[in-house]
Coordinates of C-alpha atoms in Angstrom, one line a residue:
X76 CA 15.4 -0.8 -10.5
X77 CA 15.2 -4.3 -11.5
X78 CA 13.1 -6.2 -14.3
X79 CA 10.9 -8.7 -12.5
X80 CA 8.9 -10.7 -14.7
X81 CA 5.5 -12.6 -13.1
X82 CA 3.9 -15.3 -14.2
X83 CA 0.1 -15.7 -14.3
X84 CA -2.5 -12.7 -14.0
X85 CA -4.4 -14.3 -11.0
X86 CA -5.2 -11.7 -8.2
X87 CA -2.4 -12.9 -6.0
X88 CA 0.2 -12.2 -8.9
X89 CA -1.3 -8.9 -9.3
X90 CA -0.9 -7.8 -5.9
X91 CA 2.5 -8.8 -6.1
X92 CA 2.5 -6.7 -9.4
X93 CA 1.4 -3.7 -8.3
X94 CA 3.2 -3.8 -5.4
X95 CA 6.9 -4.0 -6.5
X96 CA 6.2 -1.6 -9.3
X97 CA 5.2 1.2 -6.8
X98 CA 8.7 0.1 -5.3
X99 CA 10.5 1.2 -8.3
X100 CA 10.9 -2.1 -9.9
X101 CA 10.0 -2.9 -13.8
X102 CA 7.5 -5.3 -13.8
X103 CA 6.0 -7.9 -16.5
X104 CA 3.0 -9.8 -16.4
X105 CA 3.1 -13.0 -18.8
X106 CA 0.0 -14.4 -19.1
X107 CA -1.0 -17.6 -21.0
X108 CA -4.4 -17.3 -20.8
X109 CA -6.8 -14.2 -22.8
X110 CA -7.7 -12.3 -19.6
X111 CA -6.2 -11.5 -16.3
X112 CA -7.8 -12.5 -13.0
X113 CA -7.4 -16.6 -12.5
X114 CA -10.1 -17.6 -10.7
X115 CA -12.5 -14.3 -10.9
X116 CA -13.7 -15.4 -13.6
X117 CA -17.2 -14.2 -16.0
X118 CA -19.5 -15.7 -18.0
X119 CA -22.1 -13.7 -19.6
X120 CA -24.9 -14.8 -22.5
X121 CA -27.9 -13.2 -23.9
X122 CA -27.5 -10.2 -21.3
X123 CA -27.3 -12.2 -18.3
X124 CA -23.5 -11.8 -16.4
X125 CA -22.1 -14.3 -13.9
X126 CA -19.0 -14.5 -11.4
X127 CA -17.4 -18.2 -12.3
X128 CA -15.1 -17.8 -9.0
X129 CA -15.8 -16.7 -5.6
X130 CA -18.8 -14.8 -5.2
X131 CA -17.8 -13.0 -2.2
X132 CA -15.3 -11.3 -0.5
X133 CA -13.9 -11.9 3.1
X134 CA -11.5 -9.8 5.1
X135 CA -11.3 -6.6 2.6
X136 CA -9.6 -5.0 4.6
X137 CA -6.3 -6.9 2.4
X138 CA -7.6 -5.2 -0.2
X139 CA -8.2 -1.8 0.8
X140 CA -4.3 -1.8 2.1
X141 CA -3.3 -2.8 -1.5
X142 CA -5.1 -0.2 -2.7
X143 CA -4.1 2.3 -0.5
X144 CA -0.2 1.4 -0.9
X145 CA -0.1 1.5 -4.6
X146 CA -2.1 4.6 -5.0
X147 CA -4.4 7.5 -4.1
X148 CA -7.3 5.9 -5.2
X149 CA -9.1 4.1 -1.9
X150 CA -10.5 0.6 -2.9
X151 CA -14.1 1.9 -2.5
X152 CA -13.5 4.8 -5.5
X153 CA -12.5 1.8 -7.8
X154 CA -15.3 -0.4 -7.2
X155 CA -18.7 -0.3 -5.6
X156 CA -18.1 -3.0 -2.2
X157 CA -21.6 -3.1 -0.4
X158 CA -22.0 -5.4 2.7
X159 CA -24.8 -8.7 2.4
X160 CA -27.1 -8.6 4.4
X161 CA -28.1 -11.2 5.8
X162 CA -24.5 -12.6 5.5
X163 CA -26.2 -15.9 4.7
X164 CA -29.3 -17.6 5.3
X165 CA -29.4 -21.6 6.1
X166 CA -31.9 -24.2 5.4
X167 CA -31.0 -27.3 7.1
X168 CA -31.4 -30.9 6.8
X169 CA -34.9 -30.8 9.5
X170 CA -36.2 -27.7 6.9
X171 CA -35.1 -25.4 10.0
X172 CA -34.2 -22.1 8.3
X173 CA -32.1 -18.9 10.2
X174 CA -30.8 -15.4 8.5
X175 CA -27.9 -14.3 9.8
X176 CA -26.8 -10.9 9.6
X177 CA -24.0 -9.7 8.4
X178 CA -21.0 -8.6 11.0
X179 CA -23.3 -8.8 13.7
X180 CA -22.5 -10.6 16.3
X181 CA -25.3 -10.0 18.8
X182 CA -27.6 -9.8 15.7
X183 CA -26.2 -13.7 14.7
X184 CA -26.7 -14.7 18.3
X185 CA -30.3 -13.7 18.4
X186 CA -31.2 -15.1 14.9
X187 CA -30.2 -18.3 16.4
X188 CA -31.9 -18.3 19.4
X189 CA -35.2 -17.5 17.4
X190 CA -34.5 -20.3 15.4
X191 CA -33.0 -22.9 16.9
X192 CA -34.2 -22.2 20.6
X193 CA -33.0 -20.8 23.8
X194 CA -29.4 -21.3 24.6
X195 CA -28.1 -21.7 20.6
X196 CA -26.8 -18.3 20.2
X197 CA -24.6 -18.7 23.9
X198 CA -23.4 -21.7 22.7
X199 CA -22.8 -20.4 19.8
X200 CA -21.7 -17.2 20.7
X201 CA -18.9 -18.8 23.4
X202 CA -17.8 -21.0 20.3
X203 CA -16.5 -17.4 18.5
X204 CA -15.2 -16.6 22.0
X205 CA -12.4 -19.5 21.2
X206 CA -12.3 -18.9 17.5
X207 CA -11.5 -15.4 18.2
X208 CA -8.5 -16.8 20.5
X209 CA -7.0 -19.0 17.3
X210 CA -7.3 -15.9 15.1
X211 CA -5.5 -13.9 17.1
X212 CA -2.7 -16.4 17.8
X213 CA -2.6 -17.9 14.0
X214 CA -3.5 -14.7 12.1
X215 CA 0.4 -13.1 11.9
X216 CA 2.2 -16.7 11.3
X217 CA -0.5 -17.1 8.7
X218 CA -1.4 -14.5 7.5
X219 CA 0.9 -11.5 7.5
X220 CA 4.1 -13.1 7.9
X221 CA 6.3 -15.5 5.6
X222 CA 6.6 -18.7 6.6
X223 CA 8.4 -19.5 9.7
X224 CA 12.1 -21.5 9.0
X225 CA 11.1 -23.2 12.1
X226 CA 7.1 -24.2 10.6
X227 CA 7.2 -27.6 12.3
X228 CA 6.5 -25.4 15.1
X229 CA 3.0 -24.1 14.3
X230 CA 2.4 -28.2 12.2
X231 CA 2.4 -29.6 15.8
X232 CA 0.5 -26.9 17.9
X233 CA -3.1 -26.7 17.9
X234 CA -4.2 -23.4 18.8
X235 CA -7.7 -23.7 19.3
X236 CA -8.7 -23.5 23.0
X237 CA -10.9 -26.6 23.2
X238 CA -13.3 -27.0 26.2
X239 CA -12.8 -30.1 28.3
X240 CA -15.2 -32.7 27.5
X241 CA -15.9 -35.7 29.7
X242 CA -16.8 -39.5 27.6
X243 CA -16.9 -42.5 29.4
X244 CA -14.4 -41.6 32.2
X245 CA -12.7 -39.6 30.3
X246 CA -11.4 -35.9 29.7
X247 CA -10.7 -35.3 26.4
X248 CA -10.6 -32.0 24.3
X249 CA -11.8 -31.4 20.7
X250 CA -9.1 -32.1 18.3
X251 CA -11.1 -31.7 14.6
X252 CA -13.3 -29.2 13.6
X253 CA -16.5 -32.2 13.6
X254 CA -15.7 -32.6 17.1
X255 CA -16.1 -29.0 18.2
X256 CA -19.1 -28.9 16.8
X257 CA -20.7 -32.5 18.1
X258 CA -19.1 -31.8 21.5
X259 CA -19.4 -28.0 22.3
X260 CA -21.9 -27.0 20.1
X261 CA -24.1 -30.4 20.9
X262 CA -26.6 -29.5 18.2
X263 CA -26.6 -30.8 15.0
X264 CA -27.8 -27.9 13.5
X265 CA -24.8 -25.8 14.8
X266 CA -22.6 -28.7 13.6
X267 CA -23.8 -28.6 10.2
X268 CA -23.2 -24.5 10.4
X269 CA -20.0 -24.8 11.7
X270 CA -18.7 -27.5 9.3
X271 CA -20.2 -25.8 6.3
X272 CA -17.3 -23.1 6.4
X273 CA -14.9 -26.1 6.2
X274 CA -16.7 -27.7 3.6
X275 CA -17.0 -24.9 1.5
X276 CA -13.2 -24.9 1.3
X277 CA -13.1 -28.5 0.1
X278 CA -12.3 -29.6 3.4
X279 CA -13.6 -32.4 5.6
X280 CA -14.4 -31.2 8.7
X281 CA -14.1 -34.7 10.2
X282 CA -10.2 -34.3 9.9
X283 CA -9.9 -30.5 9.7
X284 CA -8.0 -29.4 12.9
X285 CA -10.2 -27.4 15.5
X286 CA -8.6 -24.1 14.2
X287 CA -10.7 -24.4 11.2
X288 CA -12.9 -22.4 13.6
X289 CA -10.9 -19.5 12.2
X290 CA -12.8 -19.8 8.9
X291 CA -16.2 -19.0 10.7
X292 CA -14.8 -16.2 12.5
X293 CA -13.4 -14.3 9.9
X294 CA -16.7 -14.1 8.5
X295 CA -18.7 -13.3 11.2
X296 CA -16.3 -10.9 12.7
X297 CA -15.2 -9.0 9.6
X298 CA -18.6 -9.3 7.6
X299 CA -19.1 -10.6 3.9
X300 CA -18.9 -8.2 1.3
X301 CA -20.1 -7.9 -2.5
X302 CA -18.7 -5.8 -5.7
X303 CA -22.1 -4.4 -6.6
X304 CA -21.7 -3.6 -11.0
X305 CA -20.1 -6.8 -11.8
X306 CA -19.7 -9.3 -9.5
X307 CA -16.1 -10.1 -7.7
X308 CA -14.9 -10.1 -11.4
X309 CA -14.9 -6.1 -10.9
X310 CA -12.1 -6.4 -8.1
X311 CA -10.3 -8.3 -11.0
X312 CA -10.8 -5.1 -13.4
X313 CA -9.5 -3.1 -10.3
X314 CA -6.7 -4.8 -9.7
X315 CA -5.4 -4.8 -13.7
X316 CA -6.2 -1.1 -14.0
X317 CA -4.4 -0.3 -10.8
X318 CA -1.3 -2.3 -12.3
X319 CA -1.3 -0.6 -15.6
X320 CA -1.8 2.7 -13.8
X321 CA 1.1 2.0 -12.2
X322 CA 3.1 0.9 -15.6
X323 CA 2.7 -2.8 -15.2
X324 CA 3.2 -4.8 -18.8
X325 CA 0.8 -7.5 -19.3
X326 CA 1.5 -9.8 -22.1
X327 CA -1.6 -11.7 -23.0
X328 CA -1.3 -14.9 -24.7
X329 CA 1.9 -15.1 -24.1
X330 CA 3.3 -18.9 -22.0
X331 CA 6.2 -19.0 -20.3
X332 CA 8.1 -22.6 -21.1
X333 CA 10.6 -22.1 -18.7
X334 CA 12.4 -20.4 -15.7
X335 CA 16.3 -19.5 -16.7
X336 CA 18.8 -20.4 -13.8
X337 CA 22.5 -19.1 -13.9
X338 CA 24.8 -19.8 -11.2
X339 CA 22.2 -20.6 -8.6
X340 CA 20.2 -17.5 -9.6
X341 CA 16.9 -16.9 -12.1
X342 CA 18.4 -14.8 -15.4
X343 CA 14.6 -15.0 -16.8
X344 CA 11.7 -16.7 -18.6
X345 CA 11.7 -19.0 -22.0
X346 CA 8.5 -17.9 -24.2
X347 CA 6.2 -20.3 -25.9
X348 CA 7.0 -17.6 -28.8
X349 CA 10.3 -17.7 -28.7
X350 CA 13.4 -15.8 -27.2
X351 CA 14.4 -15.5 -23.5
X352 CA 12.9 -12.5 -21.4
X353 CA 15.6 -11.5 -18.9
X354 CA 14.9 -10.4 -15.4
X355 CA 16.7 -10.3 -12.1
X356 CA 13.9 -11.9 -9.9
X357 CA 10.6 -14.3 -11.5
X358 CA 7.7 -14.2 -9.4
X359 CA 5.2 -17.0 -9.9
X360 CA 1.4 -17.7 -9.9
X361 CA 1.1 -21.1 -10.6
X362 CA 0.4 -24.2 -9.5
X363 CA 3.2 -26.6 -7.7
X364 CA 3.5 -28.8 -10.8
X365 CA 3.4 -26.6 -13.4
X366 CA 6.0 -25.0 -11.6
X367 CA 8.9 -28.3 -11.5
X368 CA 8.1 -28.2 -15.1
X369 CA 9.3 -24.8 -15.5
X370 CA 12.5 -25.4 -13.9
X371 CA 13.0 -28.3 -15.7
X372 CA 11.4 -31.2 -14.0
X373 CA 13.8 -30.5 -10.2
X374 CA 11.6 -29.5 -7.6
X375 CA 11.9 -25.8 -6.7
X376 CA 11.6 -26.5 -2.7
X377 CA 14.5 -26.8 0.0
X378 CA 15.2 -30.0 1.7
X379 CA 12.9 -29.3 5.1
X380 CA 10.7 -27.5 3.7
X381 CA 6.7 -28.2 3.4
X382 CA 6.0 -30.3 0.5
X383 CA 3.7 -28.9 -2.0
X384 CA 0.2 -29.5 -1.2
X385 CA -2.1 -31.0 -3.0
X386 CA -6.4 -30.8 -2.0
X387 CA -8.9 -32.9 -3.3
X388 CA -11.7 -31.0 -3.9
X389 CA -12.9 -28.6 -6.9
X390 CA -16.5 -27.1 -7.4
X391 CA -19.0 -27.6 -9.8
X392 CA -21.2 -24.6 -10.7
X393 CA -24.6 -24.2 -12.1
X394 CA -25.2 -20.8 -13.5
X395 CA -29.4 -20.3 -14.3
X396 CA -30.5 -17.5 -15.6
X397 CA -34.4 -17.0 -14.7
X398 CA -37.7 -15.7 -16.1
X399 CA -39.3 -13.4 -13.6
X400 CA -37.4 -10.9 -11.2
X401 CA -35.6 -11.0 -7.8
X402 CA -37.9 -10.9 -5.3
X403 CA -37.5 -8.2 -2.5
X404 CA -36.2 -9.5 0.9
X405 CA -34.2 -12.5 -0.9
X406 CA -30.6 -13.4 1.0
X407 CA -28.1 -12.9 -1.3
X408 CA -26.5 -16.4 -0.3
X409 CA -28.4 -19.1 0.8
X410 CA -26.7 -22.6 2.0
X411 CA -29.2 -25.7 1.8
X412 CA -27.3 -28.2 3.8
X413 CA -27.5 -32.1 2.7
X414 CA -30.2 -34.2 4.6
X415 CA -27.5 -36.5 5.0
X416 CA -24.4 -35.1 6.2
X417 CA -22.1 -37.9 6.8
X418 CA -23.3 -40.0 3.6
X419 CA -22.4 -36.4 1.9
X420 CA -18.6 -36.5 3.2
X421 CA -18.2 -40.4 2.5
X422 CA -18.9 -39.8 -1.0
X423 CA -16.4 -36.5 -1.5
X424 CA -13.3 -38.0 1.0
X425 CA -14.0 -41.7 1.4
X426 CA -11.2 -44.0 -0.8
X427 CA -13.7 -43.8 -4.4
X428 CA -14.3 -40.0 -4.1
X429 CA -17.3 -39.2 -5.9
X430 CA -20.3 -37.0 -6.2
X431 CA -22.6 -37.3 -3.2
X432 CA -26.3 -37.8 -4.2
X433 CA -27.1 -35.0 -1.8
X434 CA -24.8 -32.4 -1.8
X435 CA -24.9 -29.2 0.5
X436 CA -25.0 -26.4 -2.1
X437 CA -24.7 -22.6 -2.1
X438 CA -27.0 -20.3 -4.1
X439 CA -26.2 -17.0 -4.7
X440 CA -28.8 -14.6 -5.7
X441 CA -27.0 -11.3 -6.2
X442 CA -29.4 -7.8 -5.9
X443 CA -27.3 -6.3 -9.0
X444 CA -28.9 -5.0 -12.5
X445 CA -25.3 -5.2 -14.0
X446 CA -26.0 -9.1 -14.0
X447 CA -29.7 -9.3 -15.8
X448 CA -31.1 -7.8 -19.3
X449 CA -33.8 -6.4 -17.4
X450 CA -36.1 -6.2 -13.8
X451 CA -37.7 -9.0 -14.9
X452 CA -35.1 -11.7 -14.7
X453 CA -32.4 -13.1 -12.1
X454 CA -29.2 -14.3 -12.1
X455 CA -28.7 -17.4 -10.0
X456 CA -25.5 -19.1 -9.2
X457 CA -25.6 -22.7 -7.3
X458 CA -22.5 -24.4 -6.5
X459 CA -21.3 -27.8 -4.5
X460 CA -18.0 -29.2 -3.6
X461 CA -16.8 -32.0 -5.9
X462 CA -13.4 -34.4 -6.0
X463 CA -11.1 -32.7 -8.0
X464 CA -10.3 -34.3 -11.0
X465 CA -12.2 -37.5 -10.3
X466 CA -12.6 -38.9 -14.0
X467 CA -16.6 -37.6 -14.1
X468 CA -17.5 -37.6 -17.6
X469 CA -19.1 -34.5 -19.3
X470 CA -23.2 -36.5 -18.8
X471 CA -22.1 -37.9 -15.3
X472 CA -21.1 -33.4 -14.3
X473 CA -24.8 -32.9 -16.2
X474 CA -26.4 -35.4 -14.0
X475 CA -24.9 -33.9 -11.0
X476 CA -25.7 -30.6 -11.5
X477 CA -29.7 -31.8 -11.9
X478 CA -29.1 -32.6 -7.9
X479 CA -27.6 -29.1 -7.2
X480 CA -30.5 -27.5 -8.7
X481 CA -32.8 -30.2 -6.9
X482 CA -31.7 -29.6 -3.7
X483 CA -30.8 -25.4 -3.9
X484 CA -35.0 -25.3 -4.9
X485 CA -35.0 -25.9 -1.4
X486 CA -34.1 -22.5 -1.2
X487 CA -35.8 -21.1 -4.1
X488 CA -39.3 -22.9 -4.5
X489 CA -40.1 -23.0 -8.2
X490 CA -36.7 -22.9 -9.5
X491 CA -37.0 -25.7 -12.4
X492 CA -39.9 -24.1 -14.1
X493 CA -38.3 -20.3 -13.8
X494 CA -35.3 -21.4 -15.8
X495 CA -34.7 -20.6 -19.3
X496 CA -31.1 -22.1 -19.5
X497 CA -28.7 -23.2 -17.3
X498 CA -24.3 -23.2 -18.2
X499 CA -22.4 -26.1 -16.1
X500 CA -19.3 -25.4 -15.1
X501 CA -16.9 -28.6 -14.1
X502 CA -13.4 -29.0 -12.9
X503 CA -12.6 -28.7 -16.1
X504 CA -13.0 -25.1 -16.5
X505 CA -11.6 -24.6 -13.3
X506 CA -8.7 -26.1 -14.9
X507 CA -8.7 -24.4 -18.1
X508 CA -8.8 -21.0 -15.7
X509 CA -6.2 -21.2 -13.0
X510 CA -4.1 -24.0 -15.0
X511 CA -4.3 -26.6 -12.3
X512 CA -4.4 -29.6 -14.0
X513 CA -7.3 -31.9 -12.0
X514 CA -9.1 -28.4 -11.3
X515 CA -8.4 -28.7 -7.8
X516 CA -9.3 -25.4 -5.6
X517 CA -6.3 -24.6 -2.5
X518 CA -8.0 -24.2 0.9
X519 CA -6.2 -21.5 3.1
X520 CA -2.9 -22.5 5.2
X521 CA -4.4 -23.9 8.7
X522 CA -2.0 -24.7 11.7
X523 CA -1.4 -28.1 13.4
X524 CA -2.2 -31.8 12.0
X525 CA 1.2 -32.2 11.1
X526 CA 1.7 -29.6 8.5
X527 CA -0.3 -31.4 6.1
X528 CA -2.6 -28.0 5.6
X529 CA 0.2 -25.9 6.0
X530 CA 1.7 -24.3 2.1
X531 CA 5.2 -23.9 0.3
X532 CA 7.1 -20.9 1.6
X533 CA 7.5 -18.3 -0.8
X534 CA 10.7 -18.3 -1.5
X535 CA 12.5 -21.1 -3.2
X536 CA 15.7 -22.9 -3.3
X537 CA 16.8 -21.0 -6.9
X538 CA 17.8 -17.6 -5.3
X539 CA 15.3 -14.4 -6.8
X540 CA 12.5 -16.9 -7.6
X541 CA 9.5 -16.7 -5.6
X542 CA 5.7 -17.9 -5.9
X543 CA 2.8 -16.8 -4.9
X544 CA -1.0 -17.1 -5.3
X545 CA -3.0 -20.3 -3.4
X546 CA -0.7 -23.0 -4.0
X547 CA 2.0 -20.9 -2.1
X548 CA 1.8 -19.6 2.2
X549 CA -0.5 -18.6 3.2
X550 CA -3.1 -20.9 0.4
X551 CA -6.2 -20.3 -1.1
X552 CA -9.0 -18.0 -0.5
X553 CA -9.1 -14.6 -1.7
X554 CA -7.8 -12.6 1.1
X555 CA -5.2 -15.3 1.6
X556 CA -4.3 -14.6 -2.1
X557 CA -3.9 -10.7 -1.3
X558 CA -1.8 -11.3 1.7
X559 CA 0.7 -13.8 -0.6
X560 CA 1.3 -10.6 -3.0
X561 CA 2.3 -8.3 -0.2
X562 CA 4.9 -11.4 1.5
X563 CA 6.2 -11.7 -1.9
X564 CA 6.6 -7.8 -2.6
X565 CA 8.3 -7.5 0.6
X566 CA 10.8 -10.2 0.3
X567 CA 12.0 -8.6 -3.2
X568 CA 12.2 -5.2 -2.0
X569 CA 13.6 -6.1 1.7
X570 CA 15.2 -9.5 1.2
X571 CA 15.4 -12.3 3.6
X572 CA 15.1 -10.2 6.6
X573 CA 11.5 -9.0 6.0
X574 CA 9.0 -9.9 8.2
X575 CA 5.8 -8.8 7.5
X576 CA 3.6 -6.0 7.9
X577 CA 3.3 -4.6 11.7

């Protein structure tokens, strides 16, 4: 049995967590903040409850196996997971609106023929024909296993089987995720669709490689899925409770200052408090540069190795709570795409990142009493990409969010005069949760364009010290948080050799 002590309570240092404790091991959470859970985040006021993270889960299976392997208790007996459905509905720049339902893929195909007219959903439908090809040659390198030694390989490959397209004389194939959709989509509408899932993962689809398609597919092939009684913050409450049940110390309030090194080796953490806590292998979930700092300033990577990544993007979220109920029938998520696309992805990735004046925004409308004092209210979450960081000030984030809630009454007709307060939440917070210092959010690990969107391996140069969480393989994204607990679990308890699950 050896002491392991983790830093950060995020969900992918959980995992870990739980994990290795079911493997004998004695494990320690240190935790700087009040609260466990990172991102999954709540804010609640005057009866009224609020994710301030994601606000919906992808791929659960990656939480039903962590579930399963650290206990008798199924992930459905610990929390209440209900589908969406429609998995989203989409207003778009023309006022064209489609529903699409949820893990359906002849449903989705339909829905967009109705919409859009005749020959959408085949076009449409072919495009998850190729995105199912990337998945299934990208999901085990990035997914399930740790990272390949040899990871240049999958920075120079591009997996995505792009169509032939012929301009001016030409043959040429796809390369980006923007030219997937202007050249084998060839609707704008589709486009907009398709880049969305980029976009909502602070990425520009314009320089996104094509196997961004993966990011549509997951959702459309393995549905979207809500913790009904809470919000996603409830898979937080899982998680902790399935640590402690497993005998998993948390230490609240308590900041680790530094990672002890002997001989090549961790021998522990240095407490904000005082003292040295020893331990045979440090596991931890935080961000890249908070990370040097704990090891005294050298960088914790191999020479070879990916650099640590850096995005560019954060959120800004506008939680309203309303006067009058949720009407039947309403989507649970609705995205109101920006009239003007390309003006929209100047402004967040051009050389003065800023703002856009009209963003593309995502309102949430959970059907969930937990959230409300009562029927005759609503809980509504609308949120937009933003630079990270970015020097907004406090009025400039207030300004901005009056656009959000402009543009999401697209949606919601009515919305302004329904409200009877509204909480902004700014890079800031983001920072103050998940101790990323310019709030930045980590987008999932994605093959080819050099690496660049590739993440750190796991492991480290110092032997016994790992990391894990978004800003480590395989990146951001909840299920891509899960999977990073399980690669670092097995690389304690296996070593080296470990491969992933089969």
């Amino acid at each position: 049995m050896a002491r392991i002590a983790v830093i950060g309570a995020g969900t992918g240092a959980m995992a870990a967590a739980a994990r290795l404790a079911v493997a004998g091991h004695r494990v320690v959470v240190y935790e700087r903040t009040a609260t466990y859970g990172g991102a999954l985040g709540r804010f609640e006021r005057d009866g009224f409850s609020f994710d301030t993270g994601p606000g919906l889960l992808p791929l659960p299976a990656v939480w039903r196996d962590l579930f399963v392997k650290t206990g008798k208790e199924p992930l459905e007996s610990c929390v209440e997971l209900v589908q969406v459905d429609p998995s989203a509905r989409h207003v778009f720049a023309d006022g064209t609106e489609v529903a699409l339902p949820n893990a359906s893929r002849a449903g989705v195909l339909a829905a967009l023929d109705a919409a859009l007219g005749a020959d959408a959903g085949r076009r449409w439908g072919d495009f998850l024909v190729r995105a199912r090809e990337t998945w299934d040659r990208t999901r085990r390198p990035l997914l399930e296993e740790p990272l390949w030694p040899n990871w240049e390989v999958l920075a120079e490959r591009e997996p995505y089987p792009a169509v032939p397209h012929k301009r001016l004389l030409r043959t040429r194939r796809a390369g980006t995720l923007a030219e997937v959709g202007a050249w084998e989509l060839r609707d704008a509408r589709l486009a907009a669709l398709l880049e969305s899932h980029a976009l909502a993962h602070g990425l520009d689809p314009r320089t996104a490689p094509a196997n961004a398609a993966v990011l549509p597919y997951m959702e459309y092939a393995f549905g979207m899925w809500y913790v009904r009684g809470g919000g996603l913050r409830e898979l937080a409450r899982a998680m902790y409770e399935r640590c402690l049940a497993r005998r998993v110390e948390f230490r609240f309030g308590a900041e680790v200052t530094g990672i002890v090194e002997k001989d090549g080796r961790v021998a522990g953490v240095e407490l904000a408090e005082g003292g040295v806590a020893e331990a045979e292998f440090v596991v931890a979930g935080v961000a890249p540069g908070v990370l040097d700092r704990l090891c005294g300033g050298s960088p914790v990577r191999g020479d070879g190795e990916v650099p640590a990544r850096r995005d560019g993007a954060s959120r800004l979220t506008v939680l309203l709570a309303l006067r009058g109920g949720r009407p039947p029938g309403t989507a649970h998520r609705t995205v109101v795409h920006a009239e003007d696309r390309e003006a929209e992805l100047d402004a967040l990735f051009g050389p003065a990142a800023r703002a856009p004046e009209q963003p593309t925004v995502t309102v949430l409308r959970p059907d969930d009493p937990a959230l409300v004092p009562d029927a005759d209210h609503e809980a509504v979450t609308v949120t937009s990409v933003v630079p990270a960081g970015g020097g907004a000030s406090a009025e400039e984030y207030e300004v901005h969010a009056g656009r959000l809630v402009r543009a999401a009454e697209r949606a919601v007709p009515g919305l302004r005069d329904r409200i009877l307060w509204q909480e902004v939440r700014t890079p800031a917070d983001v920072a103050a949760a998940t101790g990323v210092a310019d709030g930045a959010v980590p987008a999932p690990a994605l093959a080819a364009a050099g690496g660049r969107l590739l993440h750190p391996a796991n492991g480290t140069r110092t032997q016994g010290l790992f990391t894990v969480g978004g800003w480590s393989h395989p990146g951001g994204g909840l299920p891509h948080a899960g999977m990073s607990g399980a690669l670092v679990a097995g690389l304690v308890v296996e070593g080296p050799q470990f491969r992933g699950s089969q």
